[in-house]
PDB file of C-alpha atoms in Angstrom:
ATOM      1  CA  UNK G 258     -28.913  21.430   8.069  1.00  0.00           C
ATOM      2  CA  UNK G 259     -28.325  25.602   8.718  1.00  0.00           C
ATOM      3  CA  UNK G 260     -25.326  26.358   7.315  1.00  0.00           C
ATOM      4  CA  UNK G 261     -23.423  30.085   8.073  1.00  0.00           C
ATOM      5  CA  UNK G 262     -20.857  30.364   5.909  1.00  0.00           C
ATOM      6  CA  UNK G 263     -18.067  33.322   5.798  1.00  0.00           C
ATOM      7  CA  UNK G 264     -15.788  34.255   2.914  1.00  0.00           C
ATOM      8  CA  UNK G 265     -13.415  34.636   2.280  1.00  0.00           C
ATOM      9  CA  UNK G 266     -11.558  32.302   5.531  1.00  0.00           C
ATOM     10  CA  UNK G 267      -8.700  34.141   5.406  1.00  0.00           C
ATOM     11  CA  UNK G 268      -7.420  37.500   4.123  1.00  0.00           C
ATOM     12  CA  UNK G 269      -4.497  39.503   4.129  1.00  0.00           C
ATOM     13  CA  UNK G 270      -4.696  43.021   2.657  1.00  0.00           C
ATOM     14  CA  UNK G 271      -2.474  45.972   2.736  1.00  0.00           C
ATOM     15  CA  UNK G 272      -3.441  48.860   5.479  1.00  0.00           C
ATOM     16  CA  UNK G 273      -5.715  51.833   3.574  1.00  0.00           C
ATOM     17  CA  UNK G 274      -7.181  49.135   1.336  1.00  0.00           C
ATOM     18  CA  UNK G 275     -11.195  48.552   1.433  1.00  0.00           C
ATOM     19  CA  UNK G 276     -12.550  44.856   1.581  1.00  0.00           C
ATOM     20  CA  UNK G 277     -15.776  42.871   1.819  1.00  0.00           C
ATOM     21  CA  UNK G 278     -16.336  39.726   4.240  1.00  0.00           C
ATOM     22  CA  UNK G 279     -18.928  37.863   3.405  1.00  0.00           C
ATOM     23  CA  UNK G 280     -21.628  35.851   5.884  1.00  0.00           C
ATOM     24  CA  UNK G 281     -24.040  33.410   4.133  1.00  0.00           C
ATOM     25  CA  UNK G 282     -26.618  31.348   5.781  1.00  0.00           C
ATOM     26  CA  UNK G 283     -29.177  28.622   5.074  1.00  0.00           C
ATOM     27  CA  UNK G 284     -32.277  29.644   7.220  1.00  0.00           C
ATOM     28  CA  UNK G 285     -34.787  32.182   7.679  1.00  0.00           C
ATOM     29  CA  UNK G 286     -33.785  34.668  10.214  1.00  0.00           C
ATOM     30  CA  UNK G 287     -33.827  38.848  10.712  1.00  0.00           C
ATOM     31  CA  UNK G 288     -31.103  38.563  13.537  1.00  0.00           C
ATOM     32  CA  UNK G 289     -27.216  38.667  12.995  1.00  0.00           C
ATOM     33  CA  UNK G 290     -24.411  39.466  14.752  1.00  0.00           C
ATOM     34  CA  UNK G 291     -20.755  40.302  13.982  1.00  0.00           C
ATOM     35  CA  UNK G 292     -17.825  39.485  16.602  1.00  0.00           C
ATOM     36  CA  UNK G 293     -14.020  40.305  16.644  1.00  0.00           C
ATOM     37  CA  UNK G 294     -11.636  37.891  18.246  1.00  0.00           C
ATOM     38  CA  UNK G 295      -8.253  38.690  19.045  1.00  0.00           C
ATOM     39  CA  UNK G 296      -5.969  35.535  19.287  1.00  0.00           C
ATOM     40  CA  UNK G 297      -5.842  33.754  22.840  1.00  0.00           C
ATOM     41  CA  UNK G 298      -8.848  36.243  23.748  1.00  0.00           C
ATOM     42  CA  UNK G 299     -12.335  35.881  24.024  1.00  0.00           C
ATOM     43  CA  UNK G 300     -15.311  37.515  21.780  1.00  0.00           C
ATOM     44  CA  UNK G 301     -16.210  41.003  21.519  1.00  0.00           C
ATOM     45  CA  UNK G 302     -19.549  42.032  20.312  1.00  0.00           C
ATOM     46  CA  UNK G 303     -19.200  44.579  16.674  1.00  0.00           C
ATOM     47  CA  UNK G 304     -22.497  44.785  15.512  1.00  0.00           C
ATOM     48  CA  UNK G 305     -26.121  43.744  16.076  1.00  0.00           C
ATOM     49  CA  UNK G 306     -28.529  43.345  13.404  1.00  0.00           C
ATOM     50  CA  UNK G 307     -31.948  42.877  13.668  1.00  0.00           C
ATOM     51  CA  UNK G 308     -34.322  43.857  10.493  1.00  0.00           C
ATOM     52  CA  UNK G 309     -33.769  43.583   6.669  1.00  0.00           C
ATOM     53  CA  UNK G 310     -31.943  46.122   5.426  1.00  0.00           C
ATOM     54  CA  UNK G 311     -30.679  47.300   8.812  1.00  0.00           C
ATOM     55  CA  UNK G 312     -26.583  48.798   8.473  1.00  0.00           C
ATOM     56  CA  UNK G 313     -24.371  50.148  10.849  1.00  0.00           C
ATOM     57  CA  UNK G 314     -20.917  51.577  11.387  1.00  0.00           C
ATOM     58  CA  UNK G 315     -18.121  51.880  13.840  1.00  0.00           C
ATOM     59  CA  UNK G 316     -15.312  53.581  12.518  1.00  0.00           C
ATOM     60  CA  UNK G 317     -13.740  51.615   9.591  1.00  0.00           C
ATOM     61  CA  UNK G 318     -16.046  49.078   9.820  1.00  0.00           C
ATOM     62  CA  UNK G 319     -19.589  48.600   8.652  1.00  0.00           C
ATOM     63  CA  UNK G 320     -22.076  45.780   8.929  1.00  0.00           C
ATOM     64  CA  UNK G 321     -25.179  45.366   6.750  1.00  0.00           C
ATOM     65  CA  UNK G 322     -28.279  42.469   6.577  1.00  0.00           C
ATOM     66  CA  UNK G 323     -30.441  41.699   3.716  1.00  0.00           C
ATOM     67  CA  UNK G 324     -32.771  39.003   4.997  1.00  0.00           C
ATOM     68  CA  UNK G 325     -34.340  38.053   1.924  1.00  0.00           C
ATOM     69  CA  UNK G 326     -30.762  37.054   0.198  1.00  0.00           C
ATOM     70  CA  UNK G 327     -29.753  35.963   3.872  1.00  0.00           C
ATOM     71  CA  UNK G 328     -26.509  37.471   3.124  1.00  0.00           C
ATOM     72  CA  UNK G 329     -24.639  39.827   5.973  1.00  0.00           C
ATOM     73  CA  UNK G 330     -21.526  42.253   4.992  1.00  0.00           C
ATOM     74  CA  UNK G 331     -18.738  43.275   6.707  1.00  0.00           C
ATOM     75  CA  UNK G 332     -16.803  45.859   5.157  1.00  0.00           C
ATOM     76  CA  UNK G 333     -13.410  47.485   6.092  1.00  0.00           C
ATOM     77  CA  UNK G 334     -12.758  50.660   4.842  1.00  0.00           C
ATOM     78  CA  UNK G 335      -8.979  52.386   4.502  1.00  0.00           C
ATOM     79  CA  UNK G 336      -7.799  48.829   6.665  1.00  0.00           C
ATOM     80  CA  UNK G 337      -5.208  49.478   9.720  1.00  0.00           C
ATOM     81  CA  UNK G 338      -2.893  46.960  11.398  1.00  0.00           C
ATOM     82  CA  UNK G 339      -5.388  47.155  14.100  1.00  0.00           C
ATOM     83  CA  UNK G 340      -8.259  45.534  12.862  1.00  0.00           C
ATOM     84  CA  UNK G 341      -5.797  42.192  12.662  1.00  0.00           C
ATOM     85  CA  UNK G 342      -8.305  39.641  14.280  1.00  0.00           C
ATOM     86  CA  UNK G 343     -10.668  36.924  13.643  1.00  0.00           C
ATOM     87  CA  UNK G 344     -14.418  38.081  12.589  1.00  0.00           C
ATOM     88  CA  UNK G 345     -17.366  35.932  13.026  1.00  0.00           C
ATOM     89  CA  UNK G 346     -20.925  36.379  12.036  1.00  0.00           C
ATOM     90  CA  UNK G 347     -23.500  34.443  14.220  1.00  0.00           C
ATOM     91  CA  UNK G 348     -27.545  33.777  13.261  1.00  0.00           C
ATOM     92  CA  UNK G 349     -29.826  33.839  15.996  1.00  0.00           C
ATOM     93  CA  UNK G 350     -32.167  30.889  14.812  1.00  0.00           C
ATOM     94  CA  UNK G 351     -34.831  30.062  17.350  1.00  0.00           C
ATOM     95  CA  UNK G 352     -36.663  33.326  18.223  1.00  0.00           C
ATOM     96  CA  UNK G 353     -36.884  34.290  22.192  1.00  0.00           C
ATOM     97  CA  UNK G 354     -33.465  32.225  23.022  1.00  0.00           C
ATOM     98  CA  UNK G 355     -29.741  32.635  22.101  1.00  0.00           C
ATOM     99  CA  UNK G 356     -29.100  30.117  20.615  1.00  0.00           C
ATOM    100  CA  UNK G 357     -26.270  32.009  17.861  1.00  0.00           C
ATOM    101  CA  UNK G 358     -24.949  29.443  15.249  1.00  0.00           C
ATOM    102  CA  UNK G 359     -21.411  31.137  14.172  1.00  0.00           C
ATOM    103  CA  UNK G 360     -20.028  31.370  10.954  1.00  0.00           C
ATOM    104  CA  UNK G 361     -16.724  29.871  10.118  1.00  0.00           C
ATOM    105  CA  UNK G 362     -14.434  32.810  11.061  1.00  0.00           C
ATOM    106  CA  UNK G 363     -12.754  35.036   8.066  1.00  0.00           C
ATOM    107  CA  UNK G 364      -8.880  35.462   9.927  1.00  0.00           C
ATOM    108  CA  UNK G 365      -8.203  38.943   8.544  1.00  0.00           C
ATOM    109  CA  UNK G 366      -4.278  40.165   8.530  1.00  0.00           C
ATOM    110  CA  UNK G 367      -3.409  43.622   7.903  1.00  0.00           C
ATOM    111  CA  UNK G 368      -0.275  44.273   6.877  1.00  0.00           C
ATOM    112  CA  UNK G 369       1.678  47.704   7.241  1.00  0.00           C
TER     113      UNK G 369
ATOM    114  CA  UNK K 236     -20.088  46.774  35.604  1.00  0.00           C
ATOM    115  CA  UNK K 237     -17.902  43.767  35.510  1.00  0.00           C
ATOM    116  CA  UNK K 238     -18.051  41.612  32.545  1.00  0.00           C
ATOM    117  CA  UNK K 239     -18.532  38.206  32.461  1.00  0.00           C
ATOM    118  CA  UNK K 240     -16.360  36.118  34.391  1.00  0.00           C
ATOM    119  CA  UNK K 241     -15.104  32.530  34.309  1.00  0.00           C
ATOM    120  CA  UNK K 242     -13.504  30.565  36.380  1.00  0.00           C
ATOM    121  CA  UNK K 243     -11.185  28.078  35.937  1.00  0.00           C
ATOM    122  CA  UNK K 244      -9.380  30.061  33.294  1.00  0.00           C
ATOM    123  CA  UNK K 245      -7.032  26.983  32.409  1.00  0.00           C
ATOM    124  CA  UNK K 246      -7.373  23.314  33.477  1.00  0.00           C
ATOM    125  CA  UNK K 247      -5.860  20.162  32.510  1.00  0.00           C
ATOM    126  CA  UNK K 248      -7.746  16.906  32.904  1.00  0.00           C
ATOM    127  CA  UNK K 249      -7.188  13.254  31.776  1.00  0.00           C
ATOM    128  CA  UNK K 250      -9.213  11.141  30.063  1.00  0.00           C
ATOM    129  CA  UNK K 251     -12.782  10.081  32.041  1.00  0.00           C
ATOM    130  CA  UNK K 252     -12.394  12.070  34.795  1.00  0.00           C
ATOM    131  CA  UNK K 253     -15.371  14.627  35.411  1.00  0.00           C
ATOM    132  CA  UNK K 254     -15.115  18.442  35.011  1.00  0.00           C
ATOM    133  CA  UNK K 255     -17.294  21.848  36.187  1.00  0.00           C
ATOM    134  CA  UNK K 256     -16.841  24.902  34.793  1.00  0.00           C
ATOM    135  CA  UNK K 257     -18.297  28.138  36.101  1.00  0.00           C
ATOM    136  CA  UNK K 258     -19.819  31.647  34.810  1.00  0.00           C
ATOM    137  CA  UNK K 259     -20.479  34.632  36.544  1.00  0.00           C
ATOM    138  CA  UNK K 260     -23.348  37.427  34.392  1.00  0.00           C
ATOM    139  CA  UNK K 261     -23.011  40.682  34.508  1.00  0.00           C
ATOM    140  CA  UNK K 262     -24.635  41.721  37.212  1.00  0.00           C
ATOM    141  CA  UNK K 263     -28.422  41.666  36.182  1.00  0.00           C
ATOM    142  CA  UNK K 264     -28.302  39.675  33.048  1.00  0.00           C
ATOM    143  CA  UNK K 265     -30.660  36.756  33.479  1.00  0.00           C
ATOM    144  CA  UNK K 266     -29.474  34.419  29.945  1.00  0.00           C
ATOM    145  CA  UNK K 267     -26.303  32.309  30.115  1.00  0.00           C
ATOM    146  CA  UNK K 268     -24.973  30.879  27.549  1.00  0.00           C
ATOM    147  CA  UNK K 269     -22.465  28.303  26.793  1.00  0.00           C
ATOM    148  CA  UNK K 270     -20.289  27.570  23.834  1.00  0.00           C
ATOM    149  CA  UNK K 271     -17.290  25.262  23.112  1.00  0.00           C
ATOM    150  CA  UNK K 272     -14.436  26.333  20.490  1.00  0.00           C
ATOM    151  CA  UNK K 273     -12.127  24.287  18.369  1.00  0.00           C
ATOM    152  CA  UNK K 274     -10.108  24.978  15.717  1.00  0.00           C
ATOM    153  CA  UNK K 275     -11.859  21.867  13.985  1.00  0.00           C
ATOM    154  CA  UNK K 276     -15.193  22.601  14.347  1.00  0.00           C
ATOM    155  CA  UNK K 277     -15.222  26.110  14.745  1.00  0.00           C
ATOM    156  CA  UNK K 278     -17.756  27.643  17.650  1.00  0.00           C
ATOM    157  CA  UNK K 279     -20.672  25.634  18.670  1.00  0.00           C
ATOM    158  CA  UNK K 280     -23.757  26.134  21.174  1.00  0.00           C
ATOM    159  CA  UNK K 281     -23.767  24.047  24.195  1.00  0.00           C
ATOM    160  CA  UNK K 282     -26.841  25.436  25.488  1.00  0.00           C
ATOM    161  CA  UNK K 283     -28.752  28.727  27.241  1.00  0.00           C
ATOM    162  CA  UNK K 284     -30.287  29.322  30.674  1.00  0.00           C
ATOM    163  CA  UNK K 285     -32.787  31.817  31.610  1.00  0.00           C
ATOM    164  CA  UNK K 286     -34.280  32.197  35.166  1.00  0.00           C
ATOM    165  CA  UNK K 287     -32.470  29.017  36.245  1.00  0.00           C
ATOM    166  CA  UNK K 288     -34.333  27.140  32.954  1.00  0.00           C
ATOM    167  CA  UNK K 289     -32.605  25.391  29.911  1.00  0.00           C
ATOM    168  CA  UNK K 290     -34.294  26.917  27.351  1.00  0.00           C
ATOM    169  CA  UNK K 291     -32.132  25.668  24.353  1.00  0.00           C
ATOM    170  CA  UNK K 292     -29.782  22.906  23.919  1.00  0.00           C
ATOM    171  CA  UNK K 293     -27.311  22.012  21.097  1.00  0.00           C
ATOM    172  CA  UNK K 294     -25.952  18.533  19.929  1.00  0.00           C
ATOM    173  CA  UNK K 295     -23.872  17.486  22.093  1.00  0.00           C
ATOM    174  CA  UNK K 296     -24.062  14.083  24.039  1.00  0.00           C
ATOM    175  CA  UNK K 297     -25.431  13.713  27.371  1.00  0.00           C
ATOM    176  CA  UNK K 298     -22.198  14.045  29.273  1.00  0.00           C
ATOM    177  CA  UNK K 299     -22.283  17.841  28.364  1.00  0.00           C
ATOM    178  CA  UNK K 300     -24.716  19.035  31.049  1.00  0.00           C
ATOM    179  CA  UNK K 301     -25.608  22.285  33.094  1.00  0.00           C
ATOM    180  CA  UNK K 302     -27.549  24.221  35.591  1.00  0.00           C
ATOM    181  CA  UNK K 303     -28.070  27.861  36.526  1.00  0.00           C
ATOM    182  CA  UNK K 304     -28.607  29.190  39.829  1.00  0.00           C
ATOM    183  CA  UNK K 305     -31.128  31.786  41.302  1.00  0.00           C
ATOM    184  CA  UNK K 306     -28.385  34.458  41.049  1.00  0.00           C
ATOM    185  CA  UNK K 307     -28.300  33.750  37.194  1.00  0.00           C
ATOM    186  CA  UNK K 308     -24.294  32.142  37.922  1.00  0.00           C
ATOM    187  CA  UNK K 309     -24.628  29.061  35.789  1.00  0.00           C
ATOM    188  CA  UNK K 310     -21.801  25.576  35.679  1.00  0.00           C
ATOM    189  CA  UNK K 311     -21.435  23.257  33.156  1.00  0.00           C
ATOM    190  CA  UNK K 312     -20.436  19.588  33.930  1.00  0.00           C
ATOM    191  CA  UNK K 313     -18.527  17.268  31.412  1.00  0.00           C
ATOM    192  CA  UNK K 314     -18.216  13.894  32.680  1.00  0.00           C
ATOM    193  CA  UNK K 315     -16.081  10.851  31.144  1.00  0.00           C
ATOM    194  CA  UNK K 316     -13.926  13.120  29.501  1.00  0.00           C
ATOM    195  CA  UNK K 317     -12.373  12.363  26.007  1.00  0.00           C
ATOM    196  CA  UNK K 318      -9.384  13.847  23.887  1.00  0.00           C
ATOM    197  CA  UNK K 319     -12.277  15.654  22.164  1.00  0.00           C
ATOM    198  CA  UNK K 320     -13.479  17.865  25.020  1.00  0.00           C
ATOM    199  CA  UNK K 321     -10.211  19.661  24.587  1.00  0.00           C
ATOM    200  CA  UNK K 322     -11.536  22.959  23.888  1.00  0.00           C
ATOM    201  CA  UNK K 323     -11.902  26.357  24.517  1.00  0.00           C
ATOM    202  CA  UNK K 324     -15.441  26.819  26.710  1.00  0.00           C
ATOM    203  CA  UNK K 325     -16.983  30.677  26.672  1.00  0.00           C
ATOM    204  CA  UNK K 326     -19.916  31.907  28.541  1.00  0.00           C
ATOM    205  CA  UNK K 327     -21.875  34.732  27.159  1.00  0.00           C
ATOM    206  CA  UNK K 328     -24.836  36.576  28.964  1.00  0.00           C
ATOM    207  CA  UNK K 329     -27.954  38.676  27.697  1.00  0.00           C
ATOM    208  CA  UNK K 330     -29.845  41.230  29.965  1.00  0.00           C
ATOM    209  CA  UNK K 331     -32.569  40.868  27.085  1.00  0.00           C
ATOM    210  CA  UNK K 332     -35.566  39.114  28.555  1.00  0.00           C
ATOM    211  CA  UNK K 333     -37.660  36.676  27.397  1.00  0.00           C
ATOM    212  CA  UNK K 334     -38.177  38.171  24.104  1.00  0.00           C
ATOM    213  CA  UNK K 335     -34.548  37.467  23.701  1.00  0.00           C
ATOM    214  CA  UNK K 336     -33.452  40.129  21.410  1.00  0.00           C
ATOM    215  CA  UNK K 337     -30.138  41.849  21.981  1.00  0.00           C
ATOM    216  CA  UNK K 338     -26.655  40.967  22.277  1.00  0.00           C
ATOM    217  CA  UNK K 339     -24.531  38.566  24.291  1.00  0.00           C
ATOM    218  CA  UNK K 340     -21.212  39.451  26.560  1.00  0.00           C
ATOM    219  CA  UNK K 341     -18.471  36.665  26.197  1.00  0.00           C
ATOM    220  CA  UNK K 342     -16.427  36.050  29.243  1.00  0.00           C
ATOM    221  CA  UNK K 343     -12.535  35.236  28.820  1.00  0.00           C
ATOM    222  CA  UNK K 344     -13.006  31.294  28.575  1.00  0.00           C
ATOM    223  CA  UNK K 345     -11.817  28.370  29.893  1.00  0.00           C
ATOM    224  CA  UNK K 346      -9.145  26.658  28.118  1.00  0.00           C
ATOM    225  CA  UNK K 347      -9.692  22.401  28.716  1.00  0.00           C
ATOM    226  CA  UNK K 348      -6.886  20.094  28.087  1.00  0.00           C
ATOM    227  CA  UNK K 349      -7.426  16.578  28.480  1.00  0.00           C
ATOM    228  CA  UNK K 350      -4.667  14.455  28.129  1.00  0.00           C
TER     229      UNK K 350
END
């Protein structure tokens, strides 16, 4: 069964503090994505990965892929009370369709 | 460009009754997709439409059902509706093509009661 698991679920760090969320998964795929989700709101779409190795950055945050350990980072650098949300990774299993299984959700509080 | 829309964006039903949801692409994206979230089982895949054809379907039972239109708009239809369905529904589209590549737009969602 494909599994896409995110650690940690929930974290609360202190703003200008760096941290790691983590976005394991159980099947062979080169596509990831990384959303933000503010409570009561819908998604909004951070990053999109699509090769080994492939890493990209948007102000404070930065998403990487490494295919072969199947393993997808999100990091937050110097944290604000801003990035407060929900993340979610998704894996984009069946080539030529969307068909995105999501990750658990890492609830991320940032406290001033 | 408007962004996704959906429409109802809050509806209560009871139990067995029948419900439709609707989603609106961006104009010129072609996928649809449909997803139901719960705090219990997190974000799931309903299933994806391209050029009015279900391309991909998740496990869900049969009374989860849907249909896209030649102007890419696409409904979803729960019938016999259970405690369960209580959910949060959200529509994302794709202007990738049939390569699928790229990234999906989620509309606001449709929050589902039953009671």
């Amino acid at each position: 069964e494909l599994k896409v698991e995110q650690n940690p679920l929930f974290l609360s760090m202190q703003e200008g503090k760096n941290y790691t969320i983590y976005c394991n998964y159980s099947t062979t795929s080169d596509r990831l994505y990384w959303y933000r989700q503010d409570p009561g709101k819908s998604l909004e779409s951070l990053f999109v990965l699509l090769s080994n190795g492939a890493v990209k950055q948007e102000g404070r945050l930065m998403a990487s892929l490494d295919t072969k350990a199947r393993l997808s980072t999100l990091h937050i650098t110097a944290a604000v009370h801003d990035l407060s949300a929900t993340y979610f990774c998704a894996v984009d299993i069946e080539p030529g369709t969307y068909k995105y299984i999501f990750g658990t959700g890492t609830r991320l509080k940032v406290l001033a | 460009k408007a962004g996704v829309t959906q429409t109802p964006r809050y509806l209560i039903k009871t139990r067995g009754q029948q419900v439709t949801l609707s989603c609106s692409p961006i104009s010129g994206h072609r996928s649809v997709s449909w997803y139901q979230q719960t705090p219990g089982q997190g974000l799931q895949f309903l299933f994806e439409y391209f050029s009015e054809t279900q391309r991909n379907k998740g496990n869900f039972p049969g009374r989860f059902s849907g249909r896209q239109f030649s102007n890419s708009r696409s409904e979803m239809n729960v019938s016999t509706l259970e405690l369960g369905d209580s959910a949060l529904y959200l529509c994302a589209s794709s202007s990738a093509g049939a390569g699928g590549i790229g990234e999906q737009y989620f509309g606001p969602g449709t929050r589902l009661t039953v009671t």
